[in-house]
PDB file of C-alpha atoms in Angstrom:
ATOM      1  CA  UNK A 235      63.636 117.953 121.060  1.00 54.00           C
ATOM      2  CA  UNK A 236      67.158 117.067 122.250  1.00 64.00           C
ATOM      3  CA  UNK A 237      66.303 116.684 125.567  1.00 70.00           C
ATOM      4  CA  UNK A 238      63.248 114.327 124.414  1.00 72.00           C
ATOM      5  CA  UNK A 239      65.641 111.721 122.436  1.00 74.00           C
ATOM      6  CA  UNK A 240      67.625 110.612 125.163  1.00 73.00           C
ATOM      7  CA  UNK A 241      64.990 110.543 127.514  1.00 73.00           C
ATOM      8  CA  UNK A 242      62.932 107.810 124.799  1.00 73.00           C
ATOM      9  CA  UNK A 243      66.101 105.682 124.576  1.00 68.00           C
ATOM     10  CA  UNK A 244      66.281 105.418 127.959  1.00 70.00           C
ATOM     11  CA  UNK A 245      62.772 104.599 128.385  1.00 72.00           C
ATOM     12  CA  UNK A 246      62.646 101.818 125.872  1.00 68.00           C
ATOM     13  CA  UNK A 247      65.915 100.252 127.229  1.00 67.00           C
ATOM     14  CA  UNK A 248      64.319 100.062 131.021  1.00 67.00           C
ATOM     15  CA  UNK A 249      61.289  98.573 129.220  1.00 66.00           C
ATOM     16  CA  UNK A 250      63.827  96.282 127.539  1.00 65.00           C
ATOM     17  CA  UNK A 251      65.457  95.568 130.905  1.00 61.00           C
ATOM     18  CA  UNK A 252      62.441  94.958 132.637  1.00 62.00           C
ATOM     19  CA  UNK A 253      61.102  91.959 129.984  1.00 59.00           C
ATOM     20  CA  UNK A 254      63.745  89.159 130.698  1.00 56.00           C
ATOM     21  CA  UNK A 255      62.634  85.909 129.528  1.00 58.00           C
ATOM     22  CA  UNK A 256      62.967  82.945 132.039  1.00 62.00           C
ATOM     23  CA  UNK A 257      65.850  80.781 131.329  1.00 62.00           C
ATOM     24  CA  UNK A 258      65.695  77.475 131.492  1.00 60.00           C
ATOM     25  CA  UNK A 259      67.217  76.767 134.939  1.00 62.00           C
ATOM     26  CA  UNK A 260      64.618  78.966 137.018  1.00 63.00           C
ATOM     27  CA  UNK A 261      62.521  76.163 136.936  1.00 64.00           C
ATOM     28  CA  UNK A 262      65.578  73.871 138.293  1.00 66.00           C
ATOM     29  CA  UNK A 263      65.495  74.822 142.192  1.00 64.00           C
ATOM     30  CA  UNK A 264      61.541  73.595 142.272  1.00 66.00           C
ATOM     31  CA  UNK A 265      62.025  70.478 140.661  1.00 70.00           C
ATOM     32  CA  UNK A 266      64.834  69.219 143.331  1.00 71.00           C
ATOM     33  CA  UNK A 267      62.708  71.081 146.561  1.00 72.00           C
ATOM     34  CA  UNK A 268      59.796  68.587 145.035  1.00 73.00           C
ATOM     35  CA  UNK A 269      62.021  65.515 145.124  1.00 72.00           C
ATOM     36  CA  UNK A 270      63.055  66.364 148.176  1.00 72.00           C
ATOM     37  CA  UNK A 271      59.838  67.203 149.847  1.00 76.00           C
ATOM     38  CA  UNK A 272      58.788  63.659 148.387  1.00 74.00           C
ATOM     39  CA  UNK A 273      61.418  61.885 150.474  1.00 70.00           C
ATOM     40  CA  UNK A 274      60.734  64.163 153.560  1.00 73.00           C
ATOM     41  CA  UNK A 275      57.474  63.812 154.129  1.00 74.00           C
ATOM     42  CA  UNK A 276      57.201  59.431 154.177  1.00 65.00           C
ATOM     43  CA  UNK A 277      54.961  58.353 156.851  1.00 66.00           C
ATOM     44  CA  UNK A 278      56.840  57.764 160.488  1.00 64.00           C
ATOM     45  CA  UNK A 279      55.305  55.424 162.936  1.00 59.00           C
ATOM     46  CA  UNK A 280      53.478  57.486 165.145  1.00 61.00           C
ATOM     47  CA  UNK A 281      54.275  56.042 169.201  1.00 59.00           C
ATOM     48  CA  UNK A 282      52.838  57.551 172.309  1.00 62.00           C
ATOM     49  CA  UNK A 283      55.030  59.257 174.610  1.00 62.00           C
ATOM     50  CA  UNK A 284      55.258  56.403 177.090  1.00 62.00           C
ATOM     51  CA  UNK A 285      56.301  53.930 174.022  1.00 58.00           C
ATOM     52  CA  UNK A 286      58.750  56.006 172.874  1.00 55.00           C
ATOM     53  CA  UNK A 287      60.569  56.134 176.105  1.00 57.00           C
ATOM     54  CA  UNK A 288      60.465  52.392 176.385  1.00 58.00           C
ATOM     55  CA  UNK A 289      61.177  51.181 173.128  1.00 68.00           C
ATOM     56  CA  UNK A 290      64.392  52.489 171.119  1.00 75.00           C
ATOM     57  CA  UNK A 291      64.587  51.594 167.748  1.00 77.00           C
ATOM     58  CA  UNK A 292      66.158  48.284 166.562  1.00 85.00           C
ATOM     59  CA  UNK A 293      69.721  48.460 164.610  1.00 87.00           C
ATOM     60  CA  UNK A 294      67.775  47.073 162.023  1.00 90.00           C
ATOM     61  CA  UNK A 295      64.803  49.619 161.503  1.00 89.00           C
ATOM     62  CA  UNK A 296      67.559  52.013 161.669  1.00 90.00           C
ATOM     63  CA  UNK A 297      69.487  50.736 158.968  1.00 92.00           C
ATOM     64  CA  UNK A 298      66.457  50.638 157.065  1.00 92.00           C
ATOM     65  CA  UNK A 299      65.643  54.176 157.239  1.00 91.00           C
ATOM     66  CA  UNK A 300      69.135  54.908 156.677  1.00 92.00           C
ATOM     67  CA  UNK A 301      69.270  53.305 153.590  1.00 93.00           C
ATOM     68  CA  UNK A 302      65.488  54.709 152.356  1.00 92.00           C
ATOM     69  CA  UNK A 303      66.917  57.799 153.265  1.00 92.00           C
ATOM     70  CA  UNK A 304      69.999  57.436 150.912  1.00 92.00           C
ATOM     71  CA  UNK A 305      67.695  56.133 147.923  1.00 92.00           C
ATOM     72  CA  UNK A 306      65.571  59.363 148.254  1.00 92.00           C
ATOM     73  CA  UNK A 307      68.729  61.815 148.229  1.00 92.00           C
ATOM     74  CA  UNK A 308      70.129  59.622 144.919  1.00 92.00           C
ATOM     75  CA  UNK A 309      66.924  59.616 143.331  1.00 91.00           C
ATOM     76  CA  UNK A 310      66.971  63.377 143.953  1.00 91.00           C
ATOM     77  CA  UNK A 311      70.712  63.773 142.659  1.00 91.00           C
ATOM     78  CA  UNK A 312      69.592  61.823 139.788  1.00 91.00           C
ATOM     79  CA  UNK A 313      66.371  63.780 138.687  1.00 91.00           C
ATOM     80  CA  UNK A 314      68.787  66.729 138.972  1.00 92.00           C
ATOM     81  CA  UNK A 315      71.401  65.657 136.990  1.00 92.00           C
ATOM     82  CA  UNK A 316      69.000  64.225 133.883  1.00 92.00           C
ATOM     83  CA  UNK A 317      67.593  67.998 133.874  1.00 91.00           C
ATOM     84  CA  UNK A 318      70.697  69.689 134.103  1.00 91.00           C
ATOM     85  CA  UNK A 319      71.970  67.475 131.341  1.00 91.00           C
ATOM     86  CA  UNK A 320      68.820  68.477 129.669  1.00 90.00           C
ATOM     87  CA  UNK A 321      69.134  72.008 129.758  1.00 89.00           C
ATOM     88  CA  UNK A 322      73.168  71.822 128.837  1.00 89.00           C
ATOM     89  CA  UNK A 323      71.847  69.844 125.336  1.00 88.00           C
ATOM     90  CA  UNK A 324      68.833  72.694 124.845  1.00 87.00           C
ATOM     91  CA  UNK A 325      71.388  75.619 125.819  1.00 85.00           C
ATOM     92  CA  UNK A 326      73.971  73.970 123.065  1.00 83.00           C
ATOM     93  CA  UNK A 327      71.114  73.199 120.472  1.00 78.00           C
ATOM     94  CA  UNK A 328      70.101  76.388 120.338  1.00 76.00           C
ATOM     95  CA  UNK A 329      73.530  78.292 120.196  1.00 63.00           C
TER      96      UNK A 329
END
């Protein structure tokens, strides 16, 4: 019967262990990949090989991207901030 005790305890505290709850930043790391998958996968012109050798792109298309580019990534850092602000307010709501 001694033996038996400690060996129960034990038991129920790995079954314990073993049924964490998911906080509320596991879902944080998906929501920015989606953003950023969003930005990455706008449609690029498609050339054939031969135009692409004998056309570079213009300063301007470049700039363009550039600055499409830089939307997506603060539109990202935005999304990301709102839902860590989010989860700060729920964290300190519920303490």
């Amino acid at each position: 019967m001694q033996k038996f005790i400690p060996a129960a305890l034990l038991a129920v505290l790995v079954g314990i262990v073993g049924c964490e709850e998911k906080g509320p930043t596991d879902d944080i790391g998906d929501n920015i990949d989606q953003v950023m998958e969003k930005a990455a996968s706008q449609p690029e012109p498609v050339l054939d090989e031969n135009a692409a050798r004998e056309t570079t792109p213009s300063p301007e298309a470049l700039e363009q991207q550039k600055e499409e580019f830089q939307q997506a990534i603060e539109e990202a850092s935005r999304e990301a901030e709102d839902r860590l602000n989010e989860i700060l307010e729920n964290t300190l709501d519920q303490e």
